[in-house]
XYZ file of C-alpha atoms in Angstrom:
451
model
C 14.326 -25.160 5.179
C 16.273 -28.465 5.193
C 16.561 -28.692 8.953
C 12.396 -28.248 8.474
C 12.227 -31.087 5.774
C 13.743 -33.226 7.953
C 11.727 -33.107 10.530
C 8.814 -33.033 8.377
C 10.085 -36.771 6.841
C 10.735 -38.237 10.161
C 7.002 -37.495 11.122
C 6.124 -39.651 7.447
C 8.785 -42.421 7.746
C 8.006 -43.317 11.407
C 4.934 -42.387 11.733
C 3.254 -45.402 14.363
C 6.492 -44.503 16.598
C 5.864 -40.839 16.404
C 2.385 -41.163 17.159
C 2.731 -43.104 20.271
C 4.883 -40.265 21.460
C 1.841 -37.841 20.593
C -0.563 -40.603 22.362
C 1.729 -40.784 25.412
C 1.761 -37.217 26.078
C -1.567 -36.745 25.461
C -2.700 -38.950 27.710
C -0.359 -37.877 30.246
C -1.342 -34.131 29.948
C -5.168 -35.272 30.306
C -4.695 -37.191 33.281
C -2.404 -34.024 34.727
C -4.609 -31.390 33.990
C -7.512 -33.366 35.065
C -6.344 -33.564 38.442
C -4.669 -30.756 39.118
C -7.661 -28.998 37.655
C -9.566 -30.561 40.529
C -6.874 -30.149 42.986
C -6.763 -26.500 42.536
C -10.556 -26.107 42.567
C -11.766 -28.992 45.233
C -10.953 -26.632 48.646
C -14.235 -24.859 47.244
C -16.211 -27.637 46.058
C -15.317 -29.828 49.214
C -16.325 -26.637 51.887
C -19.831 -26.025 50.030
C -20.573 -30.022 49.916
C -19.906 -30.037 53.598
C -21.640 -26.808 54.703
C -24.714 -28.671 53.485
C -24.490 -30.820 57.009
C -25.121 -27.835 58.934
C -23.218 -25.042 60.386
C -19.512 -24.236 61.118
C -19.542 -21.770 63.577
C -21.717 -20.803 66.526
C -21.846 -17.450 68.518
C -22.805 -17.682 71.866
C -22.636 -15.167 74.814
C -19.518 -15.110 76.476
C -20.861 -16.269 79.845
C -22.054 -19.399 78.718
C -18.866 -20.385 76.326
C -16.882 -20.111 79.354
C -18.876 -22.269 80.721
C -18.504 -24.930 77.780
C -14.873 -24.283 77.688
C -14.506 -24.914 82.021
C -16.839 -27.627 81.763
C -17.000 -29.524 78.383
C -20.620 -29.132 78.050
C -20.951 -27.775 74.769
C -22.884 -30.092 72.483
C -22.723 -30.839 68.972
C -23.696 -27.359 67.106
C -26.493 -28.661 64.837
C -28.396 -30.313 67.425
C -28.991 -27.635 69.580
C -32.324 -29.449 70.663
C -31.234 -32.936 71.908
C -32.965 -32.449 75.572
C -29.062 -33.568 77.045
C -29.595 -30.182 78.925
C -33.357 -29.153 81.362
C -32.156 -25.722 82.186
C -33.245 -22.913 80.231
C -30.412 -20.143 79.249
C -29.335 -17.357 81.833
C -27.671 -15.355 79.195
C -28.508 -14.221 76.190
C -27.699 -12.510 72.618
C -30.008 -9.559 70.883
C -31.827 -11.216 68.060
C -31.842 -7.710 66.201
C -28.336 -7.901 66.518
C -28.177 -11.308 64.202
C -28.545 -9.780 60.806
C -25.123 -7.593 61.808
C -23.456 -10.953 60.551
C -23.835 -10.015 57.238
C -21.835 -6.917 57.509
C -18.148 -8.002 58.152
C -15.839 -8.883 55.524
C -16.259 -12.000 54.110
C -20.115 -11.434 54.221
C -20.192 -13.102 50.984
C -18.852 -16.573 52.617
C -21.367 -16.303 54.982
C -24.189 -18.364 53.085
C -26.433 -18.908 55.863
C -27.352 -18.109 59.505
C -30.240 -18.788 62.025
C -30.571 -17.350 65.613
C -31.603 -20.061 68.202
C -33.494 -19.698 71.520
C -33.571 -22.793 73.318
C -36.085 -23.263 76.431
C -38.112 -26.120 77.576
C -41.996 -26.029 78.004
C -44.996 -28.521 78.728
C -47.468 -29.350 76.181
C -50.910 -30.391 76.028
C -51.507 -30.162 80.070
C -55.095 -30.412 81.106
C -54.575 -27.402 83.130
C -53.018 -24.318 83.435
C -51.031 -25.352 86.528
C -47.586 -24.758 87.301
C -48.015 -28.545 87.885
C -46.629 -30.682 84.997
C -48.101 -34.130 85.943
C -51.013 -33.662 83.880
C -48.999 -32.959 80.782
C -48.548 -35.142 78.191
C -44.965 -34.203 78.328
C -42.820 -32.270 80.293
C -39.562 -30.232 79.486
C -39.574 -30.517 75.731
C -37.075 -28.883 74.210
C -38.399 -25.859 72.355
C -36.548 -24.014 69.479
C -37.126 -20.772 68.636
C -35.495 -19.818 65.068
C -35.582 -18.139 61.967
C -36.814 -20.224 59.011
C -36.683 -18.435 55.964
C -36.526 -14.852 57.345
C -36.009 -12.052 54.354
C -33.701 -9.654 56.031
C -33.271 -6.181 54.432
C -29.786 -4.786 55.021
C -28.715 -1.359 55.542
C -26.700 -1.457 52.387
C -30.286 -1.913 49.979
C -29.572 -5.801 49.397
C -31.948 -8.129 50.878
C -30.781 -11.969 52.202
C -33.112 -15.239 53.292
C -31.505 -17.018 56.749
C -33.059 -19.843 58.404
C -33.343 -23.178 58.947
C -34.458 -23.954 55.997
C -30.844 -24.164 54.725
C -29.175 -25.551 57.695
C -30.853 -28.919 57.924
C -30.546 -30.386 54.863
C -30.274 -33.735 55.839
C -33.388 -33.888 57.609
C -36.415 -35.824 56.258
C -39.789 -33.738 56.308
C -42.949 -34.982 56.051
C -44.538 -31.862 55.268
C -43.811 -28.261 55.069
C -41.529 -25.839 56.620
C -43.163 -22.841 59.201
C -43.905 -19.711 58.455
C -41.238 -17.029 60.768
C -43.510 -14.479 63.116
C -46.838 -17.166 63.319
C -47.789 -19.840 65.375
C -46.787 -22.530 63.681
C -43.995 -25.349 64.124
C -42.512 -28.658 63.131
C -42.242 -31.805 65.556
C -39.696 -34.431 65.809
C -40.712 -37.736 64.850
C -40.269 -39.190 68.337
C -41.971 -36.372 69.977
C -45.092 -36.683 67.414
C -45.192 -40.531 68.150
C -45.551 -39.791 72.343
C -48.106 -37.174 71.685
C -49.757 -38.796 68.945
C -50.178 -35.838 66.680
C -49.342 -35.758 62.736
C -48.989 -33.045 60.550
C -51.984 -29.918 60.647
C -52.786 -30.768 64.519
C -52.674 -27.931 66.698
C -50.641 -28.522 70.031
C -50.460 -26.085 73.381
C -47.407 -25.336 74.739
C -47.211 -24.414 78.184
C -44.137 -22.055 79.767
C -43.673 -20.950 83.443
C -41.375 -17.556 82.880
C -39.234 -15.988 85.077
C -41.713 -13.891 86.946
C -43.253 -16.847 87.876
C -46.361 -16.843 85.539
C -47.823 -19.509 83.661
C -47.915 -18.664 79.170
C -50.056 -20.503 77.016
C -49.481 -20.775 73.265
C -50.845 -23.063 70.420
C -48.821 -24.465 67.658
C -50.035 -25.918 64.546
C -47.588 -28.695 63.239
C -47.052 -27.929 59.096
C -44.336 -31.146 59.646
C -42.498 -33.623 61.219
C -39.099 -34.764 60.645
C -36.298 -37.177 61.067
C -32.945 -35.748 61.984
C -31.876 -39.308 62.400
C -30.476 -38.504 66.427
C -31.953 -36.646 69.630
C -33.105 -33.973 67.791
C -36.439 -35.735 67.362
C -37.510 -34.884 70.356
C -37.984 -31.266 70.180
C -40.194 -28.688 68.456
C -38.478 -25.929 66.261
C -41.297 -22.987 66.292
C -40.742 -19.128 64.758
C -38.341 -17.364 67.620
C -40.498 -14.408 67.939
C -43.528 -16.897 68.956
C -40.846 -18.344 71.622
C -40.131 -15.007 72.748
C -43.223 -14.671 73.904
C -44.100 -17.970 75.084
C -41.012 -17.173 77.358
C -41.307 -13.545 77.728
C -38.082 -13.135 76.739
C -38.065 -10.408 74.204
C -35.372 -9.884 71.558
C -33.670 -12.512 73.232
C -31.767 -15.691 71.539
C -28.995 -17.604 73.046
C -27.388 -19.452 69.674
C -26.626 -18.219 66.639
C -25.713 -21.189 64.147
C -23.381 -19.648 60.854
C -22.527 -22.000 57.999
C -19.836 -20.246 55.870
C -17.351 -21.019 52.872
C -13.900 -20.922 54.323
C -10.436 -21.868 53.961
C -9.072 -25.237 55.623
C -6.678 -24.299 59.195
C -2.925 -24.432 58.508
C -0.260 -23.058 60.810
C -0.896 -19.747 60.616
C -4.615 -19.931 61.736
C -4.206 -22.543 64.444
C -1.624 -19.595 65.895
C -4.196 -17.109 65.428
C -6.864 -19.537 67.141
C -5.134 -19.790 70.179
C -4.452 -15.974 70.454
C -4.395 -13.390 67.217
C -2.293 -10.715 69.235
C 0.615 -12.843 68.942
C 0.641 -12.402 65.384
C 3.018 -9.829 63.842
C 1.673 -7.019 61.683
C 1.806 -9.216 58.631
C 0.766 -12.470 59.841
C -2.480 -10.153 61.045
C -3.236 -9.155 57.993
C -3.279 -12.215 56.182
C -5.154 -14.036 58.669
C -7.767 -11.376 58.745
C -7.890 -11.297 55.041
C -8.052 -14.883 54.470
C -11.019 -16.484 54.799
C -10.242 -18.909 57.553
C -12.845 -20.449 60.369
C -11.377 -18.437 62.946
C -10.731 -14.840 61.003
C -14.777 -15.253 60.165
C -15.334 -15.859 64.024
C -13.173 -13.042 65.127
C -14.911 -10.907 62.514
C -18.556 -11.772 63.874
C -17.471 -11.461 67.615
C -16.515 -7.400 66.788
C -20.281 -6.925 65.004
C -22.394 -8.803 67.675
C -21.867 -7.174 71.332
C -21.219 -9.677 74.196
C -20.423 -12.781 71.660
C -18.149 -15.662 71.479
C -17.776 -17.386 67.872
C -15.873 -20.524 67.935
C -15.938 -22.601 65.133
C -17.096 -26.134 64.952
C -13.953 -28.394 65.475
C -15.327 -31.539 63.649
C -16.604 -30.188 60.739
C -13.217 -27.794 60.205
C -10.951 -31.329 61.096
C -12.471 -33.278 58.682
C -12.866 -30.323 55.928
C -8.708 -30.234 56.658
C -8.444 -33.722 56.320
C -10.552 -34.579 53.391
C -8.981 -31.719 51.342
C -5.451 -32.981 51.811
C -6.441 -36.697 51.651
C -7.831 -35.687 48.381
C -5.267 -33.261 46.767
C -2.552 -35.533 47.846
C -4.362 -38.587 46.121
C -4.807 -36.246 43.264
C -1.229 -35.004 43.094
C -0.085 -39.134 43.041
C -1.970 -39.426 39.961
C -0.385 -36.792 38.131
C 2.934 -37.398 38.770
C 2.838 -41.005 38.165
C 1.360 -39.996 34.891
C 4.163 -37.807 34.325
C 6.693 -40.916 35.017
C 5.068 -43.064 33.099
C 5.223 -40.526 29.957
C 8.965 -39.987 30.978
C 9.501 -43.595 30.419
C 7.615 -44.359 27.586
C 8.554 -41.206 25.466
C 12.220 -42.393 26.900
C 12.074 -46.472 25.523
C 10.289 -44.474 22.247
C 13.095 -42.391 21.502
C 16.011 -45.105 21.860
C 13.786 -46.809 19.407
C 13.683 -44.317 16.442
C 17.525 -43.403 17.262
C 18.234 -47.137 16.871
C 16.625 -47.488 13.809
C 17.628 -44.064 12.291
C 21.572 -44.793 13.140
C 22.611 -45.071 9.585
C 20.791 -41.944 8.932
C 22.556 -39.717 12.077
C 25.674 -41.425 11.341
C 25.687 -40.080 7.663
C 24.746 -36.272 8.888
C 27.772 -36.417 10.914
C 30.141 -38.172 8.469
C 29.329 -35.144 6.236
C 29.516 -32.171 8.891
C 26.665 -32.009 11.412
C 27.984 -31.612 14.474
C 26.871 -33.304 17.944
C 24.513 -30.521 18.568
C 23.108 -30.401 15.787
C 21.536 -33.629 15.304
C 20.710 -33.366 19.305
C 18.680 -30.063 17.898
C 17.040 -31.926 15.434
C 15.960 -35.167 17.147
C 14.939 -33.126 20.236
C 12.556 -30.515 17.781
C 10.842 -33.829 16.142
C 9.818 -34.578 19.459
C 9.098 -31.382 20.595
C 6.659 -30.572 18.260
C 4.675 -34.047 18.468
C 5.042 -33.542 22.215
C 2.844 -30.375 21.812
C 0.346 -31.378 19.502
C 0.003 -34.309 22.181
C 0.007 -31.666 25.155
C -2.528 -29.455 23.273
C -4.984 -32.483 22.790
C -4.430 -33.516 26.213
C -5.164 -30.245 27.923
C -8.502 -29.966 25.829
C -9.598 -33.777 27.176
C -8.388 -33.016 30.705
C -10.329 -29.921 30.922
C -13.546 -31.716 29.539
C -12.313 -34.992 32.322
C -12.101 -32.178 34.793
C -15.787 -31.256 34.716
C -17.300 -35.079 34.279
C -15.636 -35.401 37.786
C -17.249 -32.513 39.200
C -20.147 -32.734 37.725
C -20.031 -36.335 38.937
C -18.599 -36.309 42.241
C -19.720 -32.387 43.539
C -22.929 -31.946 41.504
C -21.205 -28.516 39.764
C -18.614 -28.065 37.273
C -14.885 -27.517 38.015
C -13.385 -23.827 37.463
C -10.172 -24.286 35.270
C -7.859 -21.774 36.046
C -5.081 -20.805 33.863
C -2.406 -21.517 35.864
C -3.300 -25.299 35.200
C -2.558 -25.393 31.790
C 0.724 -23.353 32.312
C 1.982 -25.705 34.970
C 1.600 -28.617 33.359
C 3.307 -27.606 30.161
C 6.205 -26.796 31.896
C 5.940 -30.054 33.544
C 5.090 -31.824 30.752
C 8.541 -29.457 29.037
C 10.388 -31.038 31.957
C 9.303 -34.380 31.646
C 10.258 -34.857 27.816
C 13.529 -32.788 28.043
C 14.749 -35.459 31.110
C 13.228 -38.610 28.783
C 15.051 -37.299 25.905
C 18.479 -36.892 27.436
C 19.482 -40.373 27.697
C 18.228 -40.790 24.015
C 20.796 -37.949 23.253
C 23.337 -39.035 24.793
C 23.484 -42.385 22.654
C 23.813 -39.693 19.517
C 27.205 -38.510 21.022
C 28.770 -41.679 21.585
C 27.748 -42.174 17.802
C 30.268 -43.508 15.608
C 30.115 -42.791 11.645
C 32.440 -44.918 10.484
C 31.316 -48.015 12.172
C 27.620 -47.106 11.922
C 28.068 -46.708 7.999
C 30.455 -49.958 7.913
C 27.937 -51.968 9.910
C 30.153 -52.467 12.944
């Protein structure tokens, strides 16, 4: 009980100092489990706030990605339209094959997906020619896609993919297509050259492979700015392009946008080739949701594919995350320092002016440790209450920055609030030592004599 009482009166005789203590570590323990809150959570809220700027993978067939790869001519993945290429595709993926994406393991991460057939085609000719010059223009990049295509999966669940959630960024004046109907939207620079707005009806024009001429109108629901080359092409239903083409069942892109975990060692090694991993570096890799395990995943469900992830968005995912977590992890230590010192300058304080009172527990029998014990329990307990406060404002700091910064709260996870205890245990055991060791060097006899 006395050992109690004491602390208890130390709390009411030096109250301000006490409380500074509590305010230090507090603030400290806000500030740590702020960050580290959003440290431990931002890999997730970083990947969805950049999946809104289009995909991260693409699956193409394997002749043409050896073609990319021999000849750097693969383009930038979410402007598949740009016009940079006249050729139509030789080779080709199964459209029915598509949905199959949503069947490998980390289906869940893959939050949306559109199918892509890219050909070129005349429009508005004043005849039926094989003859372009009387076009209005020639070669325009054509899109065939998916725009908000309800697929129903073998499993009873039932997903939307499209276009509709890959081009976010894009400003529409108007309204997105219907899939499977002859509708489309127009590029803004494409609309201006053929002078057409929104609900005009245009004719596209396609010479196939057989040599005949196809003839197919397209009513514009919208035209829109993707802010680069992509203005200059037409995105219409795929199945409509299919025809146009005569190209059944036939796509030659498949853009994926997925959740996934930044590259680190052991998924640039599994980039370059997976069989050189061991048995367990396999079977993290594959289990892990990383660019290239997702690829690899998709490349064993879609016959006669190559998925390669898209190196830009994947570097600057990597670099932004560790930009940011180191920034983050800065912060809290500092924090922690700065409590360190405070609670440190604090404590010399209250021995300082408590010397008589130490002095006269030892001149009648505590011993060294004893009064240690005691100073080191007044602090820990105003230490906690401060840590307990803390954590409850750094949780509630936690979501105002990710409510503020990623639009969605932050997911605190329990090993926060245990880490930075014991950090926070660490921090005011090593600020307290000095302050101890003045207590050994402690004198009675000339404390009590005023020496």
């Amino acid at each position: 009980m006395f050992f109690f009482r004491m602390i208890f009166r130390s709390f009411s005789r030096q109250f301000k100092r006490r409380l500074l203590i509590a305010v230090t570590v507090c603030l400290s323990a806000t500030v740590s489990v702020a960050m580290l809150g959003v440290v431990f959570d931002v890999g997730d809220k970083l990947n969805a706030e950049l999946s809104t700027y289009g995909s991260n993978i693409t699956v193409q067939p394997k002749a043409d990605a050896v073609v990319n790869d021999l000849y750097n001519t693969g383009g930038d993945a979410n402007s598949n339209a740009s016009g940079t290429s006249k050729s139509d595709p030789t080779t080709f993926l199964k459209e029915s094959d598509a949905p199959k994406i949503k069947t490998i393991f980390w289906a869940f991460n893959i939050t949306n997906f559109a199918p892509e057939l890219n050909i070129h085609a005349d429009v508005n000719c004043a005849s039926e020619s094989v003859d372009s010059s009387s076009c209005k223009a020639s070669g325009v990049p054509i899109v065939g896609t998916w725009f908000a295509k309800t697929l129903h999966m073998d499993s009873g669940e039932s997903t939307v993919a499209g276009m509709n959630g890959m081009r976010s960024w894009w400003k529409l004046d108007g309204s997105w297509p219907k899939d499977d109907s002859a509708q489309g939207l127009i590029g803004t620079t494409l609309a201006s050259k053929l002078g057409v707005t929104k609900g005009d009806t245009v004719t596209l024009y396609k010479t196939t492979a057989d040599g005949s001429r196809n003839k197919q109108r397209i009513t514009i629901t919208g035209i829109y700015d993707s802010g680069d080359s992509d203005n200059n092409a037409m995105y219409i239903p795929s199945s409509t392009a299919q025809v146009l083409a005569n190209l059944p069942d036939s796509i030659d892109k498949i853009e994926v946008k997925a959740l996934t975990t930044p590259d680190n060692d052991l998924a640039r090694k599994a980039s370059k080739n997976p069989n050189a991993l061991t048995q367990d570096e396999w079977e993290t890799w594959y289990c892990t949701a990383y660019p290239s395990s997702i690829a690899y995943q998709i490349e064993e469900v879609i016959p006669g594919s190559v998925a390669k992830q898209v190196r830009q968005v994947a570097a600057l995912q990597g670099d932004v995350l560790q930009k940011t977590q180191a920034v983050m992890v800065l912060m809290t230590v500092l924090s922690l320092v700065a409590a360190a010192i405070a609670v440190a300058n604090l404590m010399a304080a209250s021995i300082g002016e408590r010397g008589s009172e130490l002095a006269l527990l030892k001149a009648i029998g505590a011993t060294d440790g004893a009064v240690s014990r005691l100073m080191l329990a007044e602090t820990a307990v105003i230490s906690l209450v401060g840590a307990i406060v803390g954590a409850l404002l750094g949780s509630g700091v936690a979501q105002i920055v990710g409510h503020v910064v990623f639009g969605s709260g932050i997911t605190m996870r329990p090993m926060v609030f245990v880490l930075v205890f014991v950090l926070l245990t660490l921090t005011v055991l090593i600020a307290s030592f000095s302050s101890i060791r003045s207590i050994l060097g402690l004198k009675p006899a000339e404390v009590l004599h005023g020496r």
